[in-house]
Coordinates of C-alpha atoms in Angstrom, one line a residue:
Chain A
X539 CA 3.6 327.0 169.3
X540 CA 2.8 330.2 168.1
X541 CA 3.7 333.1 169.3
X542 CA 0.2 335.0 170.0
X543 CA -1.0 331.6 171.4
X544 CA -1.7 331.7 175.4
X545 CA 0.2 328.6 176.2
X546 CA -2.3 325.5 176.5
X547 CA -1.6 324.2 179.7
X548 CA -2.2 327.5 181.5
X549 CA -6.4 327.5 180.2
X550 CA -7.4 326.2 183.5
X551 CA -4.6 326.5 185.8
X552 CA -4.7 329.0 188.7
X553 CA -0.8 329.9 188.6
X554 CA 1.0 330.7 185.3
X555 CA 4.6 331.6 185.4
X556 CA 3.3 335.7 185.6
X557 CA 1.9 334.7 189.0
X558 CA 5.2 333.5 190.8
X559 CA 6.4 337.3 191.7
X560 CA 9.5 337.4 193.8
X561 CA 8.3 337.4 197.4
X562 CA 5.5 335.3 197.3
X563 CA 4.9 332.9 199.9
X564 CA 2.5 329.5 199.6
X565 CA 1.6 327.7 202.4
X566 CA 2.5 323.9 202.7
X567 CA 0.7 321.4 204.2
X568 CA 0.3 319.8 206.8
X569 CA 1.4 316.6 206.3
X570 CA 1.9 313.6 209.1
X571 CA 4.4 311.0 208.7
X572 CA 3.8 308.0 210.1
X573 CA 5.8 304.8 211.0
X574 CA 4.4 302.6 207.5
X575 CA 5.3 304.9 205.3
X576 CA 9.0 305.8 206.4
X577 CA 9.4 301.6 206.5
X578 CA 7.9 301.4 202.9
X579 CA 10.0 303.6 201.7
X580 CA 13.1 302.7 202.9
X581 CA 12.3 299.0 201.4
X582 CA 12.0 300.5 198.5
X583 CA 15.0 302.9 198.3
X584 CA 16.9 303.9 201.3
X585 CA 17.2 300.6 203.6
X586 CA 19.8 301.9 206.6
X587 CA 18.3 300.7 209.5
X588 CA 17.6 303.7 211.1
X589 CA 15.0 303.9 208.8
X590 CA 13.4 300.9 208.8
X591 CA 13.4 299.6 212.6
X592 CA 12.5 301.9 215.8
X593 CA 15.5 300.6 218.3
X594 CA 17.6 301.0 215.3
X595 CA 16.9 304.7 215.2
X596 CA 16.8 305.0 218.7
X597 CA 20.5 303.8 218.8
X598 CA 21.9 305.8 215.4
X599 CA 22.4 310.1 215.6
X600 CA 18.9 310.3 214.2
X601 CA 17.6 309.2 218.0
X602 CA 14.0 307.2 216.6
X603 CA 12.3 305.8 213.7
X604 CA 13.4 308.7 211.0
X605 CA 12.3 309.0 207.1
X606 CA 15.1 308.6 205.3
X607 CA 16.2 312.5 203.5
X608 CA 14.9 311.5 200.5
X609 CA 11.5 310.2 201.0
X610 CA 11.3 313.9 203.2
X611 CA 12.6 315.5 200.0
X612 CA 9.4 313.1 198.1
X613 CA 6.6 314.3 201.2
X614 CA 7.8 317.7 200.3
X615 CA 7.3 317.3 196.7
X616 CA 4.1 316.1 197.5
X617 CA 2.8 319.1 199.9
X618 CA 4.1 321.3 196.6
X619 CA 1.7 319.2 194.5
X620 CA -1.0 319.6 196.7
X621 CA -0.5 323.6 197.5
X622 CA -0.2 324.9 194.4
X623 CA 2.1 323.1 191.9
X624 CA -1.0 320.5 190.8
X625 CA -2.9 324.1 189.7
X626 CA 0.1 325.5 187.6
X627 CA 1.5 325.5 184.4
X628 CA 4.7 323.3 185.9
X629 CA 6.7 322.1 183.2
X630 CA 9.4 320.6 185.4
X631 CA 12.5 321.2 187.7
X632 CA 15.7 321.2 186.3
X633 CA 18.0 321.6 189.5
X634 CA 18.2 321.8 193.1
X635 CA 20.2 324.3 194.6
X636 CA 21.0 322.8 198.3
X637 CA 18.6 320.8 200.6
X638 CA 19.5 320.9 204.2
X639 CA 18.4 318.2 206.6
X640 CA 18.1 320.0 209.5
X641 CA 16.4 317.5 212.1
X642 CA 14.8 314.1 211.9
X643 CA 11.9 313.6 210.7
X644 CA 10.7 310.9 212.5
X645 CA 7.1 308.4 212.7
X646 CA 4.3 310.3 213.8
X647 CA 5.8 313.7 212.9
X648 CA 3.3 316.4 211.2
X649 CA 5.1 318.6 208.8
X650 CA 4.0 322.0 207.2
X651 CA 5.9 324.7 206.0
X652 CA 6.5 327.3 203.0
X653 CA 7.4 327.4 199.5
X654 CA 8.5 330.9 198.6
X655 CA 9.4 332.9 195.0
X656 CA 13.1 334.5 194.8
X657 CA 13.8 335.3 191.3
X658 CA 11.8 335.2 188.1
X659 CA 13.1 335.3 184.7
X660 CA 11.8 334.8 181.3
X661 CA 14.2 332.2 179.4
X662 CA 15.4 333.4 176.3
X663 CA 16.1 330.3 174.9
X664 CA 12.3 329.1 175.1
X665 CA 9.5 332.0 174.3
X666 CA 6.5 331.2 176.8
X667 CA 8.6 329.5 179.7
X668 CA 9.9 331.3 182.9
X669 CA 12.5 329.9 185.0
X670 CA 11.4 330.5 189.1
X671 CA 13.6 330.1 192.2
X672 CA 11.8 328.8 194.8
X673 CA 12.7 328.0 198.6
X674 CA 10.8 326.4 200.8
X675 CA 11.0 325.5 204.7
X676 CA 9.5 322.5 206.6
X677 CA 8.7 322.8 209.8
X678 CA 7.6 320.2 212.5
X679 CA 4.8 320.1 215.2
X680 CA 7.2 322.1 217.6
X681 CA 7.5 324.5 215.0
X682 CA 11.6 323.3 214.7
X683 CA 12.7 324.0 211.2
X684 CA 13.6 320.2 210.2
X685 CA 14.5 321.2 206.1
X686 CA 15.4 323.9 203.8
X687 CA 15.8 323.8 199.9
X688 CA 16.0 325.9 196.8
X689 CA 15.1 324.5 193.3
X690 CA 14.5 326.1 190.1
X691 CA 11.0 325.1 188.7
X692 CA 10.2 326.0 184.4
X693 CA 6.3 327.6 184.4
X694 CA 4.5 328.3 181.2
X695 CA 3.5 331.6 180.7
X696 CA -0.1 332.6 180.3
X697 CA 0.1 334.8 177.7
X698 CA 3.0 335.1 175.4
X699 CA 5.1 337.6 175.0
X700 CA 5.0 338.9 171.4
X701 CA 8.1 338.3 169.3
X702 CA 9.5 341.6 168.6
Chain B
X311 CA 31.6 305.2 223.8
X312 CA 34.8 304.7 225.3
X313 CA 37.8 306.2 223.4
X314 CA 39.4 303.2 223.4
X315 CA 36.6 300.8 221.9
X316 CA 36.6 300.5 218.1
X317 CA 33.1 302.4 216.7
X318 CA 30.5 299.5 217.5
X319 CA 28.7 299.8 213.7
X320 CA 31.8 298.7 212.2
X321 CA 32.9 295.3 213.3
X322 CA 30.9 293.6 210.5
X323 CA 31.4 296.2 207.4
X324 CA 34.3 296.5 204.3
X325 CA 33.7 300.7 204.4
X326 CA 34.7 302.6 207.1
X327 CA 35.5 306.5 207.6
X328 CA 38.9 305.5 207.3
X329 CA 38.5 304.0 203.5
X330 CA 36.7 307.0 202.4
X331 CA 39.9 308.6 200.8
X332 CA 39.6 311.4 198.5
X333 CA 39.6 310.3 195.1
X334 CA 38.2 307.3 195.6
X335 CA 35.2 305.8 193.5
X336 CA 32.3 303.0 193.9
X337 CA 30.3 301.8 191.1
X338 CA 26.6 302.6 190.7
X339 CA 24.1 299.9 188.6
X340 CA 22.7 299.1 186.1
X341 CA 19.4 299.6 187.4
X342 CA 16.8 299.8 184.6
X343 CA 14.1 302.3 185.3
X344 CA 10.4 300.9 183.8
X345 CA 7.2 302.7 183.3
X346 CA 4.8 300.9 186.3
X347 CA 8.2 302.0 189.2
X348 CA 7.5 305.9 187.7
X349 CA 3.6 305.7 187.4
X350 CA 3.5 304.3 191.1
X351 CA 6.7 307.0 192.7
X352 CA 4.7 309.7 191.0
X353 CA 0.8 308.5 192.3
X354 CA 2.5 308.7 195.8
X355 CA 4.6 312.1 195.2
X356 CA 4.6 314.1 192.1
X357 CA 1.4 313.0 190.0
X358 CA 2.1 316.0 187.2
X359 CA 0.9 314.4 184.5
X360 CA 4.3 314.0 182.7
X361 CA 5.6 311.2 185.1
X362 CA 1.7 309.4 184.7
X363 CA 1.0 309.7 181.4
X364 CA 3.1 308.6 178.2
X365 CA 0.8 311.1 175.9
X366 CA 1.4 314.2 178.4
X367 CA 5.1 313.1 179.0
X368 CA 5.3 313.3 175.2
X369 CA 4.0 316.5 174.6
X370 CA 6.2 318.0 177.5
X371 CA 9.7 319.5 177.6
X372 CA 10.9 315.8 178.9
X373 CA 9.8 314.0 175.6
X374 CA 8.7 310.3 176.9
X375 CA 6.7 309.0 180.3
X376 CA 9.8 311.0 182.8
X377 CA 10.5 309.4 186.1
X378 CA 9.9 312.5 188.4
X379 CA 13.2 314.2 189.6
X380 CA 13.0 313.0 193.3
X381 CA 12.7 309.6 192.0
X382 CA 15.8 310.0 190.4
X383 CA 16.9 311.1 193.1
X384 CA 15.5 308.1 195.6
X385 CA 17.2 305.5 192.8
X386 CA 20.1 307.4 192.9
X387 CA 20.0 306.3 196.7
X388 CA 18.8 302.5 196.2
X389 CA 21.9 302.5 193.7
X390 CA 24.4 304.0 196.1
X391 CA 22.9 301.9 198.8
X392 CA 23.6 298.9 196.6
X393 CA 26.7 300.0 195.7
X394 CA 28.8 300.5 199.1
X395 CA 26.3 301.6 201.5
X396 CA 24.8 298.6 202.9
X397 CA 28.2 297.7 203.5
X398 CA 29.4 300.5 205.4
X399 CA 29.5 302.9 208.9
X400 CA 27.1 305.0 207.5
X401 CA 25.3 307.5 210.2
X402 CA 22.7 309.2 207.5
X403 CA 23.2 312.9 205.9
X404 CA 23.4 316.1 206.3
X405 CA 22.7 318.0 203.2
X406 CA 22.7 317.7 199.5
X407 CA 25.1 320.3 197.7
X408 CA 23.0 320.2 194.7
X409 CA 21.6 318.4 192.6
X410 CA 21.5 318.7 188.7
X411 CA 18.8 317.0 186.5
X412 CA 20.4 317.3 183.0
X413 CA 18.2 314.8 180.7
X414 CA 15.1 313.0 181.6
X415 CA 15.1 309.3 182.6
X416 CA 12.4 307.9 180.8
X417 CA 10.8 304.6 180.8
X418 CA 13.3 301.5 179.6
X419 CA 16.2 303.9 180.4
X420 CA 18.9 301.5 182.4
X421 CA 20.8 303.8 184.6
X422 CA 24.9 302.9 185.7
X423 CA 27.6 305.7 187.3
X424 CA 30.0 306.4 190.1
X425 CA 30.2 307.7 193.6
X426 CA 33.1 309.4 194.3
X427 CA 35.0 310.7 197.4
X428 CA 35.6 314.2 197.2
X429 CA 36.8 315.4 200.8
X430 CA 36.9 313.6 204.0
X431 CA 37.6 315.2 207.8
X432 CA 37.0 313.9 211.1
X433 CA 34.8 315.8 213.3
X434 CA 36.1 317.7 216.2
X435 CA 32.6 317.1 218.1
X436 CA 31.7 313.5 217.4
X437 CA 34.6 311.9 218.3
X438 CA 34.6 308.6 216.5
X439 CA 32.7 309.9 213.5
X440 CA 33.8 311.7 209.8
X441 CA 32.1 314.1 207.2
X442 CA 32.5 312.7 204.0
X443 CA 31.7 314.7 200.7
X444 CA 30.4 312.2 197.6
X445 CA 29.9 313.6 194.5
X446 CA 27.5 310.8 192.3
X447 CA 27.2 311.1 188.2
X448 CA 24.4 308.6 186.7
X449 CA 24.2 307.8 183.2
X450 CA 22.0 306.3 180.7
X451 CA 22.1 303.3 177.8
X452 CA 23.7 305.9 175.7
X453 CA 26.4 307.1 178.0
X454 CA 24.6 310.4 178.5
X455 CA 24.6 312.6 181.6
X456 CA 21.2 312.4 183.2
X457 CA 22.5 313.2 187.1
X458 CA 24.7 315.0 188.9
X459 CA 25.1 315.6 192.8
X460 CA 26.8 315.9 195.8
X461 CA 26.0 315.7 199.3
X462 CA 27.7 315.2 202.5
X463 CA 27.6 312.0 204.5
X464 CA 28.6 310.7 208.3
X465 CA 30.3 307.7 209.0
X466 CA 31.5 305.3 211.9
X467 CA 35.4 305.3 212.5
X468 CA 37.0 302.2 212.5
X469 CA 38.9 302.1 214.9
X470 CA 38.5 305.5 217.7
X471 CA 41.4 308.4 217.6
X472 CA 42.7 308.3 221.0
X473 CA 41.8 311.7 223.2
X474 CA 45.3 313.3 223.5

């Protein structure tokens, strides 16, 4: 790339790494979970039966039919997508810092919640990309906080800094 | 549960609390990653366009079509699940540690690794049950790094410490 070139995945995006400032908040979905898609899921990648039959759940420390962590860490992807990751100059994540699974998610569950900016930093190491810290929070229908994470996220810059 | 009756989950399994000692380790894979599983995880959860699109994975920072990282992550659970899981007292998870996406997976990749048994303590309010602390490494075909993480998991006692 060159160096007085505005990077060329930020033409039409809304939020360019200069527009995660520490502080900022973006609201997440919401987002209902039902029974299918918990099942589905846990076919797929996660078969405990606490996630793939009610009385199984009902019976396990989870207390009903609960999405297993991972498909809740994949819904919150997705509610990122959707509030504000699909209009950004994402280039990718390259870490999680912690995700805490606070409280079942379980079928018929609507989640929403918040996706929040702690640090930004230009990286050295690769002139037009900032490295973000984000954290967000999930919340359920009672307003119970059901999971908290911090990941790093790389953003393209709009404009460039200039090579000095 | 009476103290006396042996944890109902594990008259039928190999892995118990008790054979979760420190230091020991469970083989992961192969599990071969291909291009439709990554198109169809990211439709669902993270449709950037470098886990749709083999052109726009190309010409991003993860060189190829990329699974995205919580599908690593989700395989990283099918594995483990494979692995031991299926065959244990497992009671679900806490919380991830962290998690550490070092080199794409891309498609073709066939990922293999290890699950290994960092700490292990019984818990003082769920008689019966233990916090175990797994840390997994996944590799490629070419013996590289692409996953690291650990997380905590509960699991079913064997056999009931008597209440002295």
């Amino acid at each position: 790339m060159n160096a007085d070139t505005p990077n060329h995945t930020s033409k039409d995006k809304s939020y360019a790494f200069e527009d995660f400032l520490p502080g900022k908040t973006f609201r997440l979905g919401p987002y209902q979970v039902n029974a299918q898609e918990i099942i589905d899921f846990a076919q797929e990648f996660d078969p405990q039966r606490m996630h793939l039959d009610e009385a199984a759940g009902k019976a396990s420390l989870l207390g009903g039919l609960a999405a297993s962590g991972w498909h809740i860490c994949s819904i919150m992807m997705r509610m990122i997508f959707d509030g504000y990751l699909s209009d950004s100059t994402s280039q990718g994540a390259p870490s999680v810092d912690f995700v805490e699974w606070k409280r079942p998610v379980l079928a018929g569950d609507v989640l929403h919640g918040t996706s929040t900016v702690l640090t930004a930093r230009a990286l050295n190491s690769r002139p037009g990309i900032g490295l973000v810290k984000l954290r967000q929070e999930l919340f359920n229908q009672r307003e119970e906080l059901v999971t908290a994470s911090e990941n790093l996220c790389f953003l393209g810059m709009r404009v460039k800094a200039k090579q000095i």
